[in-house]
Coordinates of C-alpha atoms and ligand atoms in Angstrom, one line a residue:
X145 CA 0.0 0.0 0.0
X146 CA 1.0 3.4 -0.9
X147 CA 0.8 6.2 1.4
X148 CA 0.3 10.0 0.1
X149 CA 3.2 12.2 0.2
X150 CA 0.7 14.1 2.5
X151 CA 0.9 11.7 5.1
X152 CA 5.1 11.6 5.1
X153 CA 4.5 15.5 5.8
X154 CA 1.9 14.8 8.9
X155 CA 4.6 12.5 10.2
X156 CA 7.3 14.8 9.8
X157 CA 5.6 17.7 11.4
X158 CA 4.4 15.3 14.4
X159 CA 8.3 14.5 15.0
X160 CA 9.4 18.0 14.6
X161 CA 6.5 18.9 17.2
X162 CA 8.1 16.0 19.6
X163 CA 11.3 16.7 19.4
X164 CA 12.0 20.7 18.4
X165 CA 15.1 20.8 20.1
X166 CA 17.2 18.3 17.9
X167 CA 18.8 19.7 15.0
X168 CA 19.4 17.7 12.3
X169 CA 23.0 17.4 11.3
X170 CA 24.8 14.9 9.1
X171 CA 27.1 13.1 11.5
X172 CA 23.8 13.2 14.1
X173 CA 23.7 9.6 16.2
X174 CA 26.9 7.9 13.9
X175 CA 29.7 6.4 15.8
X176 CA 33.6 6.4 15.9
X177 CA 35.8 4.2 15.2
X178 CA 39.1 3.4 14.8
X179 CA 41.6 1.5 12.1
X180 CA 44.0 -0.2 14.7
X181 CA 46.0 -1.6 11.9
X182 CA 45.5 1.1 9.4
X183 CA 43.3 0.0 6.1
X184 CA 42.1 0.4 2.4
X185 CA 39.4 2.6 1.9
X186 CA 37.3 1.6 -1.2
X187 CA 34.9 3.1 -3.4
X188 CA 30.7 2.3 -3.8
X189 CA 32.2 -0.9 -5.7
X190 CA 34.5 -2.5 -2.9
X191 CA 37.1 -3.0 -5.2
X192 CA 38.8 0.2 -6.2
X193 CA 40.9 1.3 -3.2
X194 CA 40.9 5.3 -3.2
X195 CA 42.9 5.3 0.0
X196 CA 45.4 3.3 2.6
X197 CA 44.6 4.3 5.5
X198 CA 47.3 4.4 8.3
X199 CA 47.3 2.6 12.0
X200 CA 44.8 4.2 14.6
X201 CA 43.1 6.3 11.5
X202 CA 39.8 7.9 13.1
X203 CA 36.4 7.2 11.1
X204 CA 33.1 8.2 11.6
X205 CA 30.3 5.4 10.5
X206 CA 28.0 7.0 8.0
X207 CA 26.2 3.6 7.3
X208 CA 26.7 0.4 9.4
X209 CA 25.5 -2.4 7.2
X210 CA 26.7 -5.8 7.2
X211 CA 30.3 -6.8 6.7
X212 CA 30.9 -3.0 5.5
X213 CA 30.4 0.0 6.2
X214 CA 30.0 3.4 4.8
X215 CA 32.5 6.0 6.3
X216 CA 34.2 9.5 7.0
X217 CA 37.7 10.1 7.1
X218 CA 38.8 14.0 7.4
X219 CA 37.1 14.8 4.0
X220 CA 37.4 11.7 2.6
X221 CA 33.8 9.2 2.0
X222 CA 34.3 5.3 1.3
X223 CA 33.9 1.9 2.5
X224 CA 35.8 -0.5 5.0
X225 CA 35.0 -3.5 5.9
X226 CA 34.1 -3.9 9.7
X227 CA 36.4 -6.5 10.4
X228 CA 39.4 -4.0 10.2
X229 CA 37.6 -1.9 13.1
X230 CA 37.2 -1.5 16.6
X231 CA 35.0 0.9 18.3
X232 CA 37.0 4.0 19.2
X233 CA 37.6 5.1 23.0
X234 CA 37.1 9.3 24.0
X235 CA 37.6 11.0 27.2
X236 CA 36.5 14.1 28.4
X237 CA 37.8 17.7 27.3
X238 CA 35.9 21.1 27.7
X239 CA 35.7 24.2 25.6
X240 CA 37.8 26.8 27.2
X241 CA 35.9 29.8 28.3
X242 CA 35.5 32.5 25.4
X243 CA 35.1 30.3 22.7
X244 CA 32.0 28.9 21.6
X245 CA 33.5 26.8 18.5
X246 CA 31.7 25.7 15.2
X247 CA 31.8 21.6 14.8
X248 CA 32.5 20.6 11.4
X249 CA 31.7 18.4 9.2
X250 CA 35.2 17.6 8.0
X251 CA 38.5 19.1 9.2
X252 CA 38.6 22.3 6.8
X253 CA 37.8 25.7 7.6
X254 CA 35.6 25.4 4.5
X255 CA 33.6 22.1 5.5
X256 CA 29.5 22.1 6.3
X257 CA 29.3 23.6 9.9
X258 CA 26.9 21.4 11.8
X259 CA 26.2 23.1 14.8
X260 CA 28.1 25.7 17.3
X261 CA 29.2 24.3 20.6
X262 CA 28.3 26.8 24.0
X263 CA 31.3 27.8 26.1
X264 CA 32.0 25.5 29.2
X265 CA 30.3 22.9 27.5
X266 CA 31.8 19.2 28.2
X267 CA 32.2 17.0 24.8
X268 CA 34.0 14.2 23.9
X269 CA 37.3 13.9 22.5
X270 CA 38.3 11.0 20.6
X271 CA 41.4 12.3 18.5
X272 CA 44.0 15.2 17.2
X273 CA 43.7 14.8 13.2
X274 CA 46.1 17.4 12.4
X275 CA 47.9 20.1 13.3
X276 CA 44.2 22.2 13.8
X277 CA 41.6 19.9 13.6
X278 CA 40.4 17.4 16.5
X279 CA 37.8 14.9 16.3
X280 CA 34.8 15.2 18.9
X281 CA 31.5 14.5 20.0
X282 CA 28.8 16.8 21.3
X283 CA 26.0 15.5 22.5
X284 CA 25.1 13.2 19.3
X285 CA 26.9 15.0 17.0
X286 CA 30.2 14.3 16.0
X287 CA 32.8 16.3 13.7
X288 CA 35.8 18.2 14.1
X289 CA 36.4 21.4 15.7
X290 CA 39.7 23.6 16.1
X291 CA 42.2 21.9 18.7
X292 CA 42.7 24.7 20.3
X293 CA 39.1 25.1 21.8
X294 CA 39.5 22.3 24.0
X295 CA 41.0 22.3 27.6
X296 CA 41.8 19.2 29.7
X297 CA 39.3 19.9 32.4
X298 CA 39.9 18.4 36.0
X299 CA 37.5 15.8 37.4
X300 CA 36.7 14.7 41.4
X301 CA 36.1 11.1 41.9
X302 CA 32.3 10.8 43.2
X303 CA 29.7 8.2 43.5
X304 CA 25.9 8.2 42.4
X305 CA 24.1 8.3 46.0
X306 CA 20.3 8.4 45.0
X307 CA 18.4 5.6 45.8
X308 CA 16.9 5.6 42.2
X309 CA 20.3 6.4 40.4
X310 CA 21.2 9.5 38.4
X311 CA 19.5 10.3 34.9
X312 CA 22.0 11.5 32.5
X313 CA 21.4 14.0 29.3
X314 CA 23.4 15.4 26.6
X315 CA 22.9 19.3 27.8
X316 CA 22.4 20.4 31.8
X317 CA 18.5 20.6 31.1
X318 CA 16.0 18.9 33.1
X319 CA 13.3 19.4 29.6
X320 CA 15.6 17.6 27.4
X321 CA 15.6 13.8 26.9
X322 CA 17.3 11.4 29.4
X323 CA 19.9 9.3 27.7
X324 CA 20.5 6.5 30.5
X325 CA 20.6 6.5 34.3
X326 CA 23.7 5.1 36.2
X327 CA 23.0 3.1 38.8
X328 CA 23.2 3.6 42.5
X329 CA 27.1 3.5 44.2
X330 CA 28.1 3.7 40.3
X331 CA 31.7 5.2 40.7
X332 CA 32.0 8.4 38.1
X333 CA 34.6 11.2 37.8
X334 CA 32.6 14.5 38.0
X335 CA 33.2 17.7 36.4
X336 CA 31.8 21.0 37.8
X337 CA 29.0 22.3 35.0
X338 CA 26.4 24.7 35.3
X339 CA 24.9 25.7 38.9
X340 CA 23.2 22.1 40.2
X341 CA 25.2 20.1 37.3
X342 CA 27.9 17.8 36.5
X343 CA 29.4 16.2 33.9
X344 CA 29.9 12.5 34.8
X345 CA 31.9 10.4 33.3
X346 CA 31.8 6.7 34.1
X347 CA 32.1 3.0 32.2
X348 CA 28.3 3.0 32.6
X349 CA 28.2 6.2 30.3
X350 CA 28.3 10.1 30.4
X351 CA 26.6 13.3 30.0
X352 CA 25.1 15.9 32.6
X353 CA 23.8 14.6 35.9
X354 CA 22.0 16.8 38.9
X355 CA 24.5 17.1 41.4
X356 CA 22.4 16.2 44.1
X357 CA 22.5 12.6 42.7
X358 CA 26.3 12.5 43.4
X359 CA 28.5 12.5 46.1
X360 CA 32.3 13.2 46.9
X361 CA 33.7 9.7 47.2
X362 CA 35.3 10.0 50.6
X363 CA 37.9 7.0 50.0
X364 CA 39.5 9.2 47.4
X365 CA 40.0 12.5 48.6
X366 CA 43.0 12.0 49.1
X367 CA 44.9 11.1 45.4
X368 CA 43.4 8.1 43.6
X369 CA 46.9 6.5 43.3
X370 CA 47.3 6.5 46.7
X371 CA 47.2 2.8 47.3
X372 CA 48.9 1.8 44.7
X373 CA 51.8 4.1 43.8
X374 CA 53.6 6.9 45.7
X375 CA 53.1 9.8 43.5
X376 CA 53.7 13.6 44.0
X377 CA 53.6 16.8 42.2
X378 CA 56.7 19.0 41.8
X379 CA 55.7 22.6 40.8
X380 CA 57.9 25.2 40.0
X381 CA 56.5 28.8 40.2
X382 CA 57.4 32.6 38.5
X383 CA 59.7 31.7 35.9
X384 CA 61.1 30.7 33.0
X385 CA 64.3 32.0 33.9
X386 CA 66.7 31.6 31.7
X387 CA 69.6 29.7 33.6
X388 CA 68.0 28.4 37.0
X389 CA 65.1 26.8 35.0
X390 CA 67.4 25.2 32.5
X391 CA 69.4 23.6 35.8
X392 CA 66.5 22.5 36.8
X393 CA 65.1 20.8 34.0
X394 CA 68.7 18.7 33.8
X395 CA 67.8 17.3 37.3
X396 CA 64.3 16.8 36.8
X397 CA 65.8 14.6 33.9
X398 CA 68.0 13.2 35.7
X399 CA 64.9 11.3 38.5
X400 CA 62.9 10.8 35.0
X401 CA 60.6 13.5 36.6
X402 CA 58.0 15.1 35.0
X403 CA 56.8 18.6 36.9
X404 CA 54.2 21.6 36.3
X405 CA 55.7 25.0 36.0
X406 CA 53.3 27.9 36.4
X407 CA 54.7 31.0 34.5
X408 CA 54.3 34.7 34.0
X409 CA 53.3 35.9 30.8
X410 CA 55.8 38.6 31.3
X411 CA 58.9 36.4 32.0
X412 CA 57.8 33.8 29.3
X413 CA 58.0 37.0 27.0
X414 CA 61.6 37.4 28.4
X415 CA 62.5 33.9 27.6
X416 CA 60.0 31.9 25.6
X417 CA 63.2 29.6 24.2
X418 CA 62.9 28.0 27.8
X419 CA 59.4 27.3 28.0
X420 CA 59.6 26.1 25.0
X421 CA 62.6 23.6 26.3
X422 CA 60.2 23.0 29.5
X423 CA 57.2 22.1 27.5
X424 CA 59.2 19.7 25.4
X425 CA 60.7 17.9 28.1
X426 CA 57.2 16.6 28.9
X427 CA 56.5 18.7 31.7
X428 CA 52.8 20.7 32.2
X429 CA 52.6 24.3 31.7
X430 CA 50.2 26.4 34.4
X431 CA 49.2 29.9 34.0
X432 CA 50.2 32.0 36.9
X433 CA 49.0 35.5 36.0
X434 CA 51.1 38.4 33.6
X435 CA 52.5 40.0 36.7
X436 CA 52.6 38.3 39.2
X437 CA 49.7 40.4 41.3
X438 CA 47.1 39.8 44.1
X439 CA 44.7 39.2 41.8
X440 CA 41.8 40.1 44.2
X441 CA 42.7 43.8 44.7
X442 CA 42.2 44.6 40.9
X443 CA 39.0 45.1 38.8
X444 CA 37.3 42.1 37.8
X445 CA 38.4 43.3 34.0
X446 CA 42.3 43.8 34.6
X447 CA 41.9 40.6 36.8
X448 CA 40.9 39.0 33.5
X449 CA 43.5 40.2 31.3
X450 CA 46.5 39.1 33.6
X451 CA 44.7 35.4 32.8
X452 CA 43.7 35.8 29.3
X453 CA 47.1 37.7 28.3
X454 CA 49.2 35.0 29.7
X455 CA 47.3 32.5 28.3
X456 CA 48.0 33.8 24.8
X457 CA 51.4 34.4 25.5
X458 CA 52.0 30.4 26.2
X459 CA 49.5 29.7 23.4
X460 CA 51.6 31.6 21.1
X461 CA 54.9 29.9 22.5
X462 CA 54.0 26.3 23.1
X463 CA 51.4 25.9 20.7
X464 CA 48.1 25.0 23.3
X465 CA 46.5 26.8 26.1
X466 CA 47.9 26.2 29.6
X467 CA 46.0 23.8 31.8
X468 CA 46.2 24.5 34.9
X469 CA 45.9 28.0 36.8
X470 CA 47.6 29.1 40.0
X471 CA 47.0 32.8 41.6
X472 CA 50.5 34.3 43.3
X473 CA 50.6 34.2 46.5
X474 CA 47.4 32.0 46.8
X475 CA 45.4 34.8 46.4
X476 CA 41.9 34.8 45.5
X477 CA 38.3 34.6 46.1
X478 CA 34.8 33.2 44.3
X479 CA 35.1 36.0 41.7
X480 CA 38.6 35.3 40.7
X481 CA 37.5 31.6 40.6
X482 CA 34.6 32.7 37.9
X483 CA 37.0 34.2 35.6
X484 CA 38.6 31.1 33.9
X485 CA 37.8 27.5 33.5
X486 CA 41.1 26.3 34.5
X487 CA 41.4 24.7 37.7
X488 CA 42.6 26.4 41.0
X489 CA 46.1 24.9 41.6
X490 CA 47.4 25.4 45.3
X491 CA 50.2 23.4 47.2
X492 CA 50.3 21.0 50.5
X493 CA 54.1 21.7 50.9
X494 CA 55.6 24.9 50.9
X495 CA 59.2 24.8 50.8
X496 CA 59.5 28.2 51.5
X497 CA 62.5 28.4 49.3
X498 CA 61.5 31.9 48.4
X499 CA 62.3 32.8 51.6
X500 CA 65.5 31.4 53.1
X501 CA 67.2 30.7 49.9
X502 CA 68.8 28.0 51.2
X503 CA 69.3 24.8 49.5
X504 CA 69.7 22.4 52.6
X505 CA 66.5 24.0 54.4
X506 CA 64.5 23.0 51.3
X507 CA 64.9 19.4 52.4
X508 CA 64.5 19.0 55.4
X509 CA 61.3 21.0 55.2
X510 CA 60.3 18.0 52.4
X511 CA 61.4 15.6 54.4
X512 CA 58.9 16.7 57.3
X513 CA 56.2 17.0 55.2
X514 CA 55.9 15.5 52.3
X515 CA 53.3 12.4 51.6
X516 CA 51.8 10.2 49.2
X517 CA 50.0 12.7 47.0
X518 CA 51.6 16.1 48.4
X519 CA 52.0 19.5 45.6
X520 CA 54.9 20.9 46.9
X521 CA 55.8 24.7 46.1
X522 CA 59.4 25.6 45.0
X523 CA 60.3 28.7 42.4
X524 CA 62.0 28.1 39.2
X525 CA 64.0 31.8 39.8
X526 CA 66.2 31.5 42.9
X527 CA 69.6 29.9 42.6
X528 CA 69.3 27.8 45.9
X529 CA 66.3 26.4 44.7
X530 CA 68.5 24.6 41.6
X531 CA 71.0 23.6 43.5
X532 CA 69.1 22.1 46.3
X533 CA 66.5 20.0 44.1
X534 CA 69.1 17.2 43.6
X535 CA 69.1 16.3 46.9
X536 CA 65.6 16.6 47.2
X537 CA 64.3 14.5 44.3
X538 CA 67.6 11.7 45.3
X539 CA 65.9 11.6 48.8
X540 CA 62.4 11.0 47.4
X541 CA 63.1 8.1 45.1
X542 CA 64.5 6.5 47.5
X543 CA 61.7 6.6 49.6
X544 CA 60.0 5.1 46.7
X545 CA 58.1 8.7 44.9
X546 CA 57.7 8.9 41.8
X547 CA 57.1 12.5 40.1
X548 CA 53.8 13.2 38.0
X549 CA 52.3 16.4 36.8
X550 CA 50.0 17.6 38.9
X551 CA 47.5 17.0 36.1
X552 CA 48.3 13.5 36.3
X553 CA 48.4 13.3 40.0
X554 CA 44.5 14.4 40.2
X555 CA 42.5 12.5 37.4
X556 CA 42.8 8.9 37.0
Ligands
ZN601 ZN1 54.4 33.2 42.4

């Protein structure tokens, strides 16, 4: 039986009058997955190969049908047969404050833009395609958006407390759909959304949960690696400087350490060669105001600028936005808080090196304090400091440390 054209329209209209949030994009509801071993991508006929794919090649299923299926590669449409793939993973990124990026169809400037992504929002990060584009999912959709949008947001480990579970949905909205609900004492790592909302990310799936469903898993309040390894943070504060950092990237090398440095925009415009050097070594780069000012006695709008300035300044010197944030002298309030999206980085060990300059006292205030999981404060701009952290870092591996990025010390 044939049905009148008039009746597709009734139907349409009906849907569009159920569901008159969703926008229809191309990629809408299509998965990721990846080439492990690389693979030939073949035209309509499944003979002629248009293109070798390499290992771990990202591609987004147009059409799943049964031993092939149709896909997206960058800008590139053809076939592959299942059996080279294997669903990809993702984890968690957000966009950094400011920018409220266009996702793309493909990964040109040029390519269909599907739909623009709010500020803050969390999405899904499955891959780095090039040197501009990463592949992501919002919501349903998936495409590429500019790299440099995203920021490696910081997580607390929580547990879903409601007796009846949490509901979790694509945006912070208690109108739109619920996509699945994660059962009670399901273990997630939560990320701080709009007022009443987190992110939650778990095994069981993710997407925007009240925050009243959660609650702060006690057990891991302290570091997560706690029981298993020793692990602390090294940070090194107000540089670069151009010879006392560069000593102390040879010892951090030295231990195989790997430590976050939060810089001034106006010293790395002094000496952006050695943050450079410290981002390459593998270390993580923190934003610790232009200045070097008490952020809380300025306007909210210079407050901003020391932030945004020095985030440029390492953008335009190490090629990505700084991930962490920490305000001199620990300075700063709700307000000052508001202003960025990174993360508030303090310390639990201050080695007040600042102060008495003096190598030896550096340790033995360490060796008081220090503990599984410990940040501890030193500045990359006093000579003592140098000198001292051999001794330092020689008496922690043998008490078994190892040295993380503070990034790496807080999310799983
Ligand atoms: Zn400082």
């Amino acid at each position: 039986m044939k049905k009148s054209s008039g009746f597709y329209a009734l139907v349409l209209a009906f849907l569009f009058f159920i569901f008159p949030s969703i926008q229809t994009s191309a990629n809408e509801g299509m998965d990721v997955y990846i080439l492990p071993n690389g693979g030939n991508i073949y035209q309509e006929d499944r003979q002629t190969i248009i293109e070798k794919s390499p290992a771990k090649s990202y591609v987004i299923i147009l059409e799943k049908q049964e031993a092939w299926s149709k896909v997206r590669i960058n800008q590139l449409v053809g076939y592959v047969k299942n059996a080279a793939m294997s669903p990809a993973t993702s984890k968690v990124m957000k966009i950094s404050s400011g920018s409220s990026p266009i996702l793309r169809e493909t990964n040109t400037k040029a390519a269909k833009q599907l739909t623009s992504i709010p500020t803050g929002s969390y999405v899904r990060l499955f891959g780095q395609m090039d040197a501009s584009f990463s592949l992501i999912q919002t919501g349903a959709a998936i495409g590429y958006v500019y790299s440099s949008t995203l920021v490696k947001p910081i997580g607390t480990k929580m547990n879903v407390t409601y007796k009846n579970g949490a509901a979790i949905r694509f945006v912070p909205d208690m109108a739109q759909p619920i996509q699945a609900t994660l059962k009670t004492h399901t273990p997630v790592f939560a990320y701080p959304a709009i007022d009443g909302w987190f992110y939650v990310d778990s095994s069981a799936g993710s997407g925007y949960a009240l925050a009243n469903k959660l609650q702060k898993n006690m057990a891991t309040t302290t570091p997560p690696k706690q029981t298993s390894k020793k692990q602390i943070a090294l940070t090194f504060d107000d540089g670069p400087h151009k010879t006392v950092t560069r000593q102390i990237l040879k010892t951090l090398a030295k231990y195989d350490a790997k430590a976050t440095f939060f810089v001034t925009g106006r010293s790395v415009k002094l000496h952006p060669i050695v943050l450079k050097e410290t981002f390459a070594a593998g270390h993580e780069i923190g934003n610790h105001t232009f200045d070097h000012v008490k952020l809380p006695t300025l306007a909210a709008k210079n407050a901003q600028l020391q932030i945004t300035s020095t985030n440029e300044i390492i953008k335009n010197t190490i090629g990505q936005q700084p991930t962490l944030f920490r305000p001199p002298y620990g300075a700063y309030n709700k307000s000052i808080q508001a202003l960025t999206d990174m993360p508030v980085i303090l310390w639990s060990v201050d080695t007040l090196d600042w102060q008495h300059r003096d190598a030896s006292k550096m340790l033995q205030i360490v060796k008081k304090q220090v503990k599984n999981g410990s940040i501890i404060l030193m500045h990359d701009i006093h000579q003592p400091t140098a000198n001292g952290l051999d001794a330092v870092l020689n008496y922690l591996s043998a008490e078994g440390y190892t040295f993380v990025t503070v990034s790496a010390l807080t999310t799983p």
